[in-house]
Coordinates of N, CA and C in Angstrom, one line a residue:
M1 N 0.8 -1.2 0.0 CA 0.0 0.0 0.0 C 0.9 1.2 0.0
A2 N 0.6 2.2 -0.8 CA 1.3 3.4 -1.0 C 1.1 4.3 0.2
K3 N 2.1 5.0 0.7 CA 2.0 5.9 1.8 C 1.4 7.2 1.3
A4 N 0.4 7.6 2.1 CA -0.3 8.9 1.8 C 0.7 10.1 2.0
P5 N 0.6 11.1 1.1 CA 1.5 12.2 1.3 C 1.1 12.9 2.6
S6 N 2.1 13.5 3.2 CA 1.9 14.3 4.4 C 0.9 15.4 4.2
R7 N 0.0 15.7 5.1 CA -0.8 16.9 5.0 C -0.1 18.2 5.2
H8 N 1.2 18.0 5.7 CA 2.1 19.2 5.9 C 3.0 19.4 4.7
A9 N 2.9 18.6 3.7 CA 3.8 18.8 2.5 C 3.5 20.2 1.9
H10 N 4.6 20.9 1.5 CA 4.4 22.2 1.0 C 5.0 22.3 -0.4
G11 N 5.5 21.3 -1.0 CA 6.0 21.3 -2.3 C 7.5 21.7 -2.3
R12 N 8.0 21.7 -3.5 CA 9.5 21.9 -3.7 C 9.8 23.4 -3.5
S13 N 10.9 23.7 -2.8 CA 11.3 25.1 -2.6 C 11.9 25.6 -3.8
E14 N 11.6 26.9 -4.1 CA 12.2 27.6 -5.2 C 13.5 28.3 -4.9
L15 N 13.9 28.3 -3.7 CA 15.1 29.0 -3.3 C 16.3 28.8 -4.2
W16 N 16.6 27.6 -4.6 CA 17.8 27.3 -5.4 C 17.6 27.6 -6.9
D17 N 16.4 28.0 -7.2 CA 16.1 28.4 -8.6 C 16.2 30.0 -8.8
R18 N 16.5 30.7 -7.7 CA 16.6 32.1 -7.7 C 18.0 32.6 -7.5
P19 N 18.7 32.9 -8.6 CA 20.2 33.2 -8.5 C 20.5 34.3 -7.4
E20 N 19.7 35.3 -7.3 CA 20.0 36.4 -6.4 C 19.9 35.9 -4.9
I21 N 19.0 35.0 -4.7 CA 18.9 34.4 -3.3 C 20.0 33.4 -3.1
V22 N 20.4 32.6 -4.1 CA 21.5 31.7 -3.9 C 22.8 32.4 -3.6
A23 N 23.0 33.5 -4.4 CA 24.2 34.3 -4.1 C 24.3 34.8 -2.7
R24 N 23.2 35.3 -2.2 CA 23.2 35.8 -0.8 C 23.3 34.7 0.2
V25 N 22.7 33.6 0.0 CA 22.8 32.4 0.9 C 24.3 32.0 1.0
L26 N 24.9 31.8 -0.2 CA 26.3 31.4 -0.2 C 27.2 32.4 0.4
K27 N 27.0 33.7 0.2 CA 27.8 34.7 0.8 C 27.7 34.7 2.3
E28 N 26.5 34.6 2.8 CA 26.3 34.6 4.3 C 26.8 33.3 4.9
R29 N 26.6 32.2 4.2 CA 27.2 30.9 4.7 C 28.7 31.0 4.8
R30 N 29.4 31.5 3.8 CA 30.8 31.7 3.9 C 31.2 32.6 5.1
R31 N 30.5 33.7 5.3 CA 30.7 34.6 6.4 C 30.6 33.8 7.8
L32 N 29.5 33.1 7.9 CA 29.3 32.3 9.1 C 30.3 31.2 9.3
E33 N 30.8 30.6 8.3 CA 31.8 29.6 8.4 C 33.1 30.2 9.0
R34 N 33.5 31.4 8.4 CA 34.7 32.1 8.9 C 34.5 32.5 10.3
R35 N 33.3 33.0 10.7 CA 33.0 33.4 12.0 C 33.1 32.3 13.0
L36 N 32.6 31.2 12.7 CA 32.6 30.0 13.6 C 34.0 29.6 13.8
G37 N 34.8 29.5 12.8 CA 36.3 29.2 12.9 C 37.0 30.2 13.8
A38 N 36.7 31.4 13.6 CA 37.4 32.5 14.4 C 37.0 32.4 15.8
L39 N 35.7 32.1 16.1 CA 35.3 32.0 17.5 C 36.0 30.8 18.2
R40 N 36.2 29.7 17.5 CA 36.9 28.6 18.0 C 38.3 28.9 18.3
R41 N 39.0 29.5 17.3 CA 40.4 29.9 17.5 C 40.6 30.9 18.6
E42 N 39.7 31.9 18.8 CA 39.8 32.9 19.8 C 39.8 32.2 21.2
R43 N 39.2 31.0 21.3 CA 39.1 30.3 22.6 C 40.2 29.2 22.7
D44 N 41.1 29.2 21.7 CA 42.2 28.2 21.7 C 41.7 26.8 21.8
L45 N 40.6 26.6 21.1 CA 40.0 25.2 21.0 C 40.3 24.5 19.7
T46 N 40.6 23.2 19.8 CA 40.7 22.5 18.6 C 39.3 22.1 18.1
Q47 N 39.2 21.6 16.9 CA 37.9 21.2 16.4 C 37.4 20.0 17.2
T48 N 38.3 19.2 17.6 CA 37.9 18.0 18.5 C 37.3 18.5 19.8
E49 N 38.0 19.5 20.4 CA 37.5 20.0 21.7 C 36.2 20.7 21.6
T50 N 36.0 21.4 20.5 CA 34.8 22.1 20.2 C 33.7 21.1 20.0
A51 N 34.0 20.0 19.2 CA 33.0 19.0 19.0 C 32.5 18.3 20.3
E52 N 33.5 18.1 21.2 CA 33.1 17.5 22.5 C 32.2 18.4 23.3
L53 N 32.5 19.7 23.3 CA 31.7 20.6 24.1 C 30.3 20.8 23.5
A54 N 30.2 20.7 22.2 CA 28.9 20.9 21.5 C 28.1 19.6 21.3
G55 N 28.8 18.4 21.6 CA 28.1 17.2 21.3 C 28.0 16.8 19.8
L56 N 29.0 17.2 19.1 CA 29.1 16.9 17.7 C 30.3 16.1 17.3
H57 N 30.3 15.6 16.1 CA 31.5 14.8 15.7 C 32.5 15.8 15.2
P58 N 33.8 15.6 15.5 CA 34.9 16.5 15.1 C 34.9 16.7 13.5
I59 N 34.6 15.7 12.8 CA 34.6 15.9 11.3 C 33.5 16.8 10.9
H60 N 32.3 16.8 11.6 CA 31.2 17.7 11.3 C 31.6 19.1 11.5
V61 N 32.3 19.4 12.6 CA 32.8 20.7 12.9 C 33.7 21.2 11.8
A62 N 34.6 20.4 11.4 CA 35.5 20.7 10.3 C 34.8 21.0 9.0
R63 N 33.8 20.1 8.7 CA 33.0 20.3 7.5 C 32.2 21.6 7.5
I64 N 31.7 22.0 8.6 CA 31.0 23.2 8.7 C 31.9 24.4 8.5
E65 N 33.0 24.4 9.2 CA 34.0 25.5 9.1 C 34.6 25.7 7.7
T66 N 34.6 24.6 6.9 CA 35.2 24.6 5.6 C 34.1 24.7 4.5
G67 N 32.8 24.8 4.9 CA 31.8 24.9 3.9 C 31.3 23.7 3.2
V68 N 31.8 22.5 3.6 CA 31.4 21.3 3.0 C 30.0 20.9 3.5
A69 N 29.7 21.2 4.7 CA 28.4 20.8 5.3 C 27.6 22.1 5.7
N70 N 26.3 22.0 5.6 CA 25.4 23.0 6.1 C 25.2 22.8 7.6
A71 N 25.2 23.8 8.4 CA 24.9 23.6 9.8 C 23.4 23.9 10.0
T72 N 22.7 23.0 10.7 CA 21.3 23.2 11.1 C 21.3 24.2 12.2
I73 N 20.1 24.7 12.4 CA 19.9 25.6 13.6 C 20.3 25.0 14.9
A74 N 19.9 23.7 15.0 CA 20.3 23.0 16.2 C 21.8 22.9 16.4
T75 N 22.5 22.7 15.3 CA 24.0 22.6 15.4 C 24.6 24.0 15.7
L76 N 24.0 25.0 15.1 CA 24.5 26.4 15.5 C 24.3 26.7 16.9
V77 N 23.1 26.3 17.4 CA 22.9 26.5 18.9 C 23.8 25.8 19.7
A78 N 24.1 24.5 19.4 CA 25.1 23.7 20.1 C 26.5 24.3 20.1
L79 N 26.9 24.9 19.0 CA 28.2 25.5 18.9 C 28.2 26.8 19.7
T80 N 27.1 27.6 19.7 CA 27.1 28.8 20.5 C 27.1 28.5 22.0
C81 N 26.5 27.4 22.3 CA 26.5 26.9 23.7 C 28.0 26.5 24.1
A82 N 28.7 25.8 23.2 CA 30.1 25.4 23.4 C 30.9 26.7 23.6
Y83 N 30.6 27.7 22.9 CA 31.4 29.0 23.0 C 30.9 29.9 24.0
S84 N 29.8 29.6 24.7 CA 29.2 30.4 25.7 C 28.9 31.8 25.2
I85 N 28.3 31.8 24.1 CA 27.9 33.1 23.5 C 26.4 33.0 23.0
P86 N 25.7 34.2 22.9 CA 24.4 34.2 22.3 C 24.5 33.9 20.8
M87 N 23.4 33.4 20.3 CA 23.3 33.1 18.8 C 23.7 34.3 18.0
K88 N 23.2 35.5 18.4 CA 23.4 36.7 17.6 C 24.9 37.0 17.5
T89 N 25.7 36.7 18.4 CA 27.1 36.9 18.4 C 27.8 36.0 17.3
A90 N 27.3 34.8 17.2 CA 27.9 33.9 16.1 C 27.4 34.4 14.8
S91 N 26.2 34.8 14.7 CA 25.6 35.2 13.4 C 26.1 36.6 12.9
F92 N 26.2 37.5 13.9 CA 26.4 38.9 13.5 C 27.7 39.5 14.0
G93 N 28.4 38.8 14.8 CA 29.7 39.2 15.3 C 29.6 40.3 16.4
R94 N 28.5 40.4 17.0 CA 28.3 41.3 18.1 C 28.7 40.6 19.5
T95 N 29.2 41.4 20.4 CA 29.6 40.9 21.7 C 28.8 41.6 22.7

């Protein structure tokens, strides 16, 4: 028996079909990657130490900082907890 579609299904996102949005997403993602790496280095933490504090795998931390992986909001919150900073500090560089 075929599974019924979710009543919460909303269809395919058009985000990746819009070059102006894609450009902004990629730019902001690169900025956030650099910021997360800088926050880690400011605290003299290795990626392994950061991963342990945040409950993540060290390879995932490396992949986020190098842009290979997208960080979920949950992962970003875990990293900000590891760095003992509010989310806006990671996102916008405010202290």
